XYZ file of N, CA, C and O in Angstrom:
444
model
N 111.767 90.417 96.517
C 110.464 90.354 95.891
C 110.298 89.058 95.250
O 111.209 88.463 94.739
N 109.166 88.406 95.306
C 108.842 87.159 94.792
C 108.002 87.324 93.554
O 107.009 87.996 93.572
N 108.421 86.732 92.396
C 107.718 86.851 91.166
C 107.335 85.414 90.692
O 108.244 84.575 90.696
N 106.105 85.198 90.310
C 105.804 83.827 90.003
C 105.061 83.694 88.619
O 104.514 84.622 88.166
N 105.320 82.581 87.957
C 104.530 82.175 86.852
C 103.968 80.802 87.223
O 104.288 80.271 88.289
N 103.122 80.198 86.427
C 102.505 78.930 86.717
C 103.605 77.908 86.954
O 104.396 77.684 86.097
N 103.664 77.348 88.207
C 104.574 76.398 88.505
C 106.079 76.825 88.727
O 106.850 75.961 88.980
N 106.264 78.071 88.751
C 107.709 78.547 88.958
C 107.662 79.664 89.992
O 106.797 80.563 90.010
N 108.602 79.685 90.904
C 108.766 80.724 91.851
C 110.204 81.128 91.873
O 111.179 80.351 91.881
N 110.422 82.408 91.740
C 111.790 83.029 91.756
C 111.895 84.074 92.837
O 110.931 84.734 93.103
N 113.035 84.089 93.522
C 113.256 85.225 94.390
C 114.307 86.114 93.854
O 115.320 85.655 93.358
N 113.929 87.485 93.889
C 115.015 88.393 93.335
C 115.450 89.346 94.430
O 114.601 90.022 94.966
N 116.611 89.336 94.727
C 117.289 90.315 95.609
C 116.713 90.304 97.014
O 115.825 89.575 97.366
N 117.374 91.096 97.945
C 116.932 91.177 99.273
C 115.649 91.993 99.400
O 115.167 92.637 98.369
N 115.017 92.000 100.459
C 113.766 92.736 100.666
C 114.034 94.138 100.458
O 115.089 94.780 100.620
N 113.079 94.864 99.923
C 113.171 96.310 99.605
C 113.696 97.045 100.827
O 113.136 96.892 101.967
N 114.649 97.924 100.628
C 115.139 98.756 101.809
C 114.807 100.181 101.550
O 114.220 100.492 100.513
N 114.987 100.980 102.531
C 114.623 102.396 102.405
C 115.321 103.046 101.226
O 114.892 104.036 100.756
N 116.508 102.472 100.874
C 117.240 103.090 99.740
C 116.823 102.742 98.422
O 117.343 103.338 97.416
N 115.991 101.822 98.116
C 115.562 101.354 96.852
C 114.485 102.338 96.242
O 113.436 102.650 96.887
N 114.763 102.813 95.108
C 113.799 103.734 94.397
C 112.770 102.833 93.707
O 113.084 101.925 92.981
N 111.458 103.112 93.909
C 110.471 102.315 93.238
C 110.609 102.373 91.666
O 110.380 101.237 91.035
N 111.148 103.379 91.080
C 111.280 103.448 89.689
C 112.340 102.411 89.227
O 112.154 101.907 88.127
N 113.408 102.190 90.124
C 114.374 101.142 89.719
C 113.792 99.805 89.659
O 114.027 99.009 88.831
N 112.975 99.484 90.661
C 112.344 98.191 90.753
C 111.321 98.036 89.564
O 111.285 96.982 88.884
N 110.540 99.026 89.322
C 109.547 98.987 88.285
C 110.140 98.926 86.890
O 109.583 98.251 85.995
N 111.420 99.396 86.667
C 112.049 99.276 85.457
C 112.429 97.823 85.140
O 112.504 97.368 83.984
N 112.677 96.996 86.174
C 112.917 95.575 86.030
C 111.643 94.845 85.873
O 111.470 93.942 85.015
N 110.639 95.171 86.722
C 109.418 94.296 86.716
C 108.644 94.444 85.451
O 107.904 93.582 84.982
N 108.734 95.611 84.754
C 108.001 95.870 83.534
C 108.487 94.810 82.492
O 107.683 94.278 81.713
N 109.727 94.546 82.451
C 110.282 93.518 81.472
C 109.852 92.120 81.844
O 109.598 91.301 80.980
N 109.826 91.883 83.171
C 109.436 90.464 83.585
C 107.969 90.193 83.283
O 107.633 89.014 83.027
N 107.140 91.245 83.335
C 105.716 90.970 83.096
C 105.488 90.377 81.732
O 104.639 89.569 81.583
N 106.307 90.788 80.724
C 106.167 90.261 79.454
C 106.533 88.860 79.305
O 106.318 88.299 78.189
N 107.189 88.297 80.315
C 107.618 86.876 80.310
C 106.595 86.027 81.068
O 107.033 84.816 81.438
N 105.515 86.507 81.449
C 104.446 85.731 82.075
C 104.448 85.814 83.606
O 103.639 85.208 84.227
N 105.287 86.651 84.212
C 105.209 86.869 85.702
C 104.015 87.713 85.978
O 103.740 88.733 85.276
N 103.242 87.324 86.992
C 101.979 88.002 87.225
C 101.730 88.289 88.707
O 100.639 88.797 89.067
N 102.546 87.869 89.622
C 102.412 88.082 90.991
C 103.682 88.605 91.649
O 104.701 88.101 91.468
N 103.538 89.749 92.333
C 104.604 90.349 93.053
C 104.276 90.238 94.564
O 103.269 90.722 94.983
N 105.171 89.695 95.308
C 105.058 89.470 96.709
C 106.056 90.308 97.431
O 107.256 90.129 97.228
N 105.637 91.250 98.289
C 106.549 92.181 99.006
C 106.592 91.716 100.418
O 105.541 91.679 101.148
N 107.752 91.394 100.905
C 108.017 90.954 102.312
C 109.390 91.260 102.771
O 110.082 92.029 102.073
N 109.741 90.761 103.851
C 111.081 90.976 104.370
C 111.157 92.208 105.301
O 110.713 93.262 104.895
N 111.727 92.000 106.422
C 111.627 93.141 107.360
C 110.211 93.501 107.566
O 109.410 92.661 107.766
N 109.869 94.763 107.454
C 108.413 95.171 107.518
C 108.182 96.149 106.323
O 108.623 97.230 106.339
N 107.457 95.647 105.272
C 107.214 96.455 104.132
C 106.640 97.850 104.385
O 106.865 98.841 103.683
N 105.794 97.932 105.392
C 105.046 99.199 105.614
C 105.973 100.291 106.126
O 105.581 101.436 106.124
N 107.262 100.015 106.532
C 108.114 101.073 106.925
C 108.863 101.670 105.681
O 109.586 102.638 105.781
N 108.750 100.986 104.587
C 109.407 101.396 103.370
C 108.674 102.552 102.698
O 107.513 102.435 102.314
N 109.376 103.775 102.605
C 108.700 104.913 102.178
C 108.145 104.802 100.788
O 107.178 105.397 100.386
N 108.742 103.934 99.949
C 108.309 103.744 98.560
C 107.229 102.700 98.280
O 106.943 102.413 97.226
N 106.688 102.142 99.416
C 105.740 101.053 99.278
C 104.556 101.427 98.474
O 104.119 100.746 97.447
N 103.913 102.560 98.796
C 102.622 102.982 98.048
C 102.980 103.155 96.510
O 102.230 102.648 95.667
N 103.967 103.966 96.127
C 104.222 104.102 94.721
C 104.659 102.819 93.982
O 104.367 102.554 92.821
N 105.409 101.998 94.747
C 105.814 100.766 94.121
C 104.601 99.843 93.877
O 104.501 99.310 92.813
N 103.723 99.730 94.844
C 102.509 98.921 94.575
C 101.716 99.554 93.524
O 101.045 98.736 92.716
N 101.500 100.833 93.463
C 100.710 101.435 92.439
C 101.274 101.099 91.076
O 100.602 100.805 90.078
N 102.680 101.212 90.985
C 103.336 100.883 89.706
C 103.159 99.430 89.319
O 102.968 99.127 88.141
N 103.332 98.519 90.270
C 103.209 97.087 89.997
C 101.753 96.822 89.473
O 101.581 96.010 88.588
N 100.819 97.353 90.085
C 99.398 97.173 89.755
C 99.177 97.702 88.310
O 98.450 97.146 87.575
N 99.700 98.857 88.015
C 99.595 99.446 86.668
C 100.278 98.540 85.627
O 99.843 98.551 84.402
N 101.292 97.814 86.041
C 101.899 96.850 85.098
C 101.171 95.560 85.011
O 101.514 94.677 84.190
N 100.153 95.359 85.755
C 99.311 94.240 85.703
C 99.552 93.146 86.638
O 99.068 91.992 86.497
N 100.383 93.389 87.673
C 100.693 92.380 88.649
C 99.597 92.340 89.698
O 99.041 93.295 90.103
N 99.340 91.110 90.091
C 98.641 90.887 91.371
C 99.660 91.075 92.530
O 100.834 90.725 92.305
N 99.134 91.617 93.648
C 100.012 91.829 94.803
C 99.826 90.983 95.995
O 98.606 90.758 96.305
N 100.862 90.642 96.635
C 100.803 89.968 97.828
C 101.754 90.650 98.873
O 102.988 90.927 98.441
N 101.280 90.972 100.044
C 102.131 91.739 100.976
C 102.126 90.971 102.285
O 101.063 90.548 102.844
N 103.336 90.712 102.831
C 103.460 90.013 104.149
C 103.982 91.039 105.075
O 105.110 91.595 104.953
N 103.240 91.270 106.203
C 103.591 92.314 107.220
C 103.681 91.604 108.556
O 103.061 90.555 108.781
N 104.439 92.205 109.440
C 104.447 91.700 110.814
C 103.485 92.450 111.710
O 103.339 92.206 112.895
N 102.758 93.393 111.095
C 101.732 94.219 111.817
C 102.295 95.259 112.707
O 101.564 95.837 113.516
N 103.587 95.564 112.549
C 104.222 96.591 113.430
C 103.500 97.941 113.420
O 103.380 98.583 114.471
N 103.056 98.326 112.271
C 102.378 99.582 112.112
C 101.010 99.449 111.615
O 100.629 99.548 110.446
N 100.016 99.217 112.482
C 98.614 98.910 112.092
C 97.997 99.868 111.241
O 97.256 99.541 110.289
N 98.223 101.203 111.419
C 97.651 102.153 110.621
C 98.109 102.094 109.138
O 97.363 102.284 108.206
N 99.415 101.790 108.948
C 99.874 101.577 107.653
C 99.453 100.349 106.997
O 99.174 100.295 105.824
N 99.270 99.331 107.786
C 98.741 98.031 107.239
C 97.306 98.232 106.809
O 96.925 97.789 105.681
N 96.516 99.042 107.538
C 95.206 99.340 107.171
C 95.152 100.145 105.903
O 94.322 99.894 104.985
N 96.118 101.085 105.764
C 96.166 101.858 104.490
C 96.491 101.020 103.338
O 95.866 101.194 102.272
N 97.400 100.036 103.496
C 97.691 99.153 102.469
C 96.493 98.323 102.059
O 96.169 98.204 100.874
N 95.764 97.896 103.032
C 94.556 97.085 102.748
C 93.548 97.834 101.962
O 92.868 97.297 101.083
N 93.344 99.094 102.445
C 92.191 99.823 101.737
C 92.570 100.561 100.487
O 91.743 100.661 99.602
N 93.871 101.005 100.397
C 94.267 101.759 99.149
C 94.895 100.885 98.118
O 94.678 101.075 96.916
N 95.725 99.947 98.518
C 96.330 99.073 97.538
C 95.446 97.879 97.182
O 95.381 97.487 96.074
N 94.767 97.345 98.202
C 93.860 96.143 98.030
C 94.588 95.040 97.387
O 94.220 94.579 96.305
N 95.703 94.529 98.010
C 96.474 93.427 97.482
C 95.531 92.149 97.389
O 94.624 92.019 98.122
N 95.927 91.288 96.466
C 95.268 90.013 96.409
C 95.345 89.259 97.785
O 94.385 88.624 98.235
N 96.476 89.390 98.323
C 96.679 88.756 99.683
C 97.479 89.700 100.591
O 98.537 90.282 100.186
N 96.969 89.873 101.766
C 97.677 90.649 102.761
C 97.782 89.804 104.021
O 96.779 89.410 104.657
N 98.992 89.353 104.281
C 99.157 88.343 105.415
C 99.886 89.099 106.529
O 100.774 89.912 106.355
N 99.496 88.670 107.771
C 100.167 89.195 108.969
C 100.894 87.978 109.585
O 100.303 86.921 109.836
N 102.230 88.122 109.699
C 103.032 87.018 110.324
C 103.192 87.242 111.749
O 103.676 88.254 112.226
N 102.712 86.243 112.529
C 102.841 86.254 113.966
C 103.884 85.164 114.433
O 103.607 83.994 114.238
N 104.983 85.560 114.996
C 105.932 84.620 115.464
C 105.961 84.564 116.989
O 106.748 83.785 117.523
N 105.185 85.351 117.696
C 105.136 85.273 119.127
C 106.088 86.205 119.807
O 106.706 87.000 119.222
N 106.127 86.074 121.121
C 106.959 86.984 121.896
C 108.388 86.631 121.678
O 108.713 85.675 121.050
N 109.326 87.464 122.220
C 110.762 87.333 121.831
C 111.261 85.923 121.975
O 111.916 85.486 121.011
N 111.120 85.213 123.021
C 111.672 83.806 123.194
C 111.112 82.903 122.124
O 111.852 82.105 121.481
N 109.803 83.028 121.920
C 109.132 82.108 120.937
C 109.622 82.481 119.511
O 109.915 81.703 118.676
N 109.685 83.793 119.214
C 110.130 84.297 117.982
C 111.512 83.794 117.646
O 111.880 83.293 116.540
N 112.476 83.929 118.608
C 113.830 83.546 118.403
C 113.878 81.965 118.145
O 114.686 81.558 117.376
N 113.058 81.226 118.892
C 112.959 79.747 118.628
C 112.558 79.462 117.293
O 113.139 78.634 116.584
N 111.500 80.194 116.806
C 110.977 79.859 115.382
C 112.053 80.186 114.377
O 112.233 79.577 113.441
N 112.713 81.385 114.681
C 113.745 81.897 113.631
C 115.074 81.206 113.802
O 115.901 81.363 113.006
N 115.181 80.425 114.904
C 116.431 79.683 115.244
C 117.611 80.624 115.368
O 118.747 80.292 114.956
N 117.256 81.838 115.855
C 118.423 82.774 116.070
C 118.055 83.753 117.156
O 117.076 84.362 117.081
N 118.893 83.931 118.215
C 118.643 84.798 119.260
C 118.680 86.235 118.883
O 119.641 86.614 118.098
N 117.709 86.999 119.241
C 117.685 88.475 118.888
C 117.218 88.720 117.497
O 117.458 89.810 117.046
N 116.637 87.728 116.794
C 116.240 87.932 115.453
C 115.059 88.819 115.273
O 114.209 89.157 115.593
């Protein structure tokens, strides 16, 4: 998750996995909000496959965060749900191309 303040960007932990409980994340982000952090960016892997995405985003919004979500578009129906229900400040779709091009961009075969 990426949390920012004016002129500062921090990265905390790996991308959310299926095993992370939204309540655990929100217990941390509530304290950070009081230090001026105001943007939560969710990315890594594909956020829309994370079962806790909707409650996590609802909790972050309730804490006063603006949201940014970066998806690879793997699940278009879920991306649409994110766009209409969560309404993040920014919803980006990352296109890296077909397998050969993707591997070239990522500099790793099979990435």
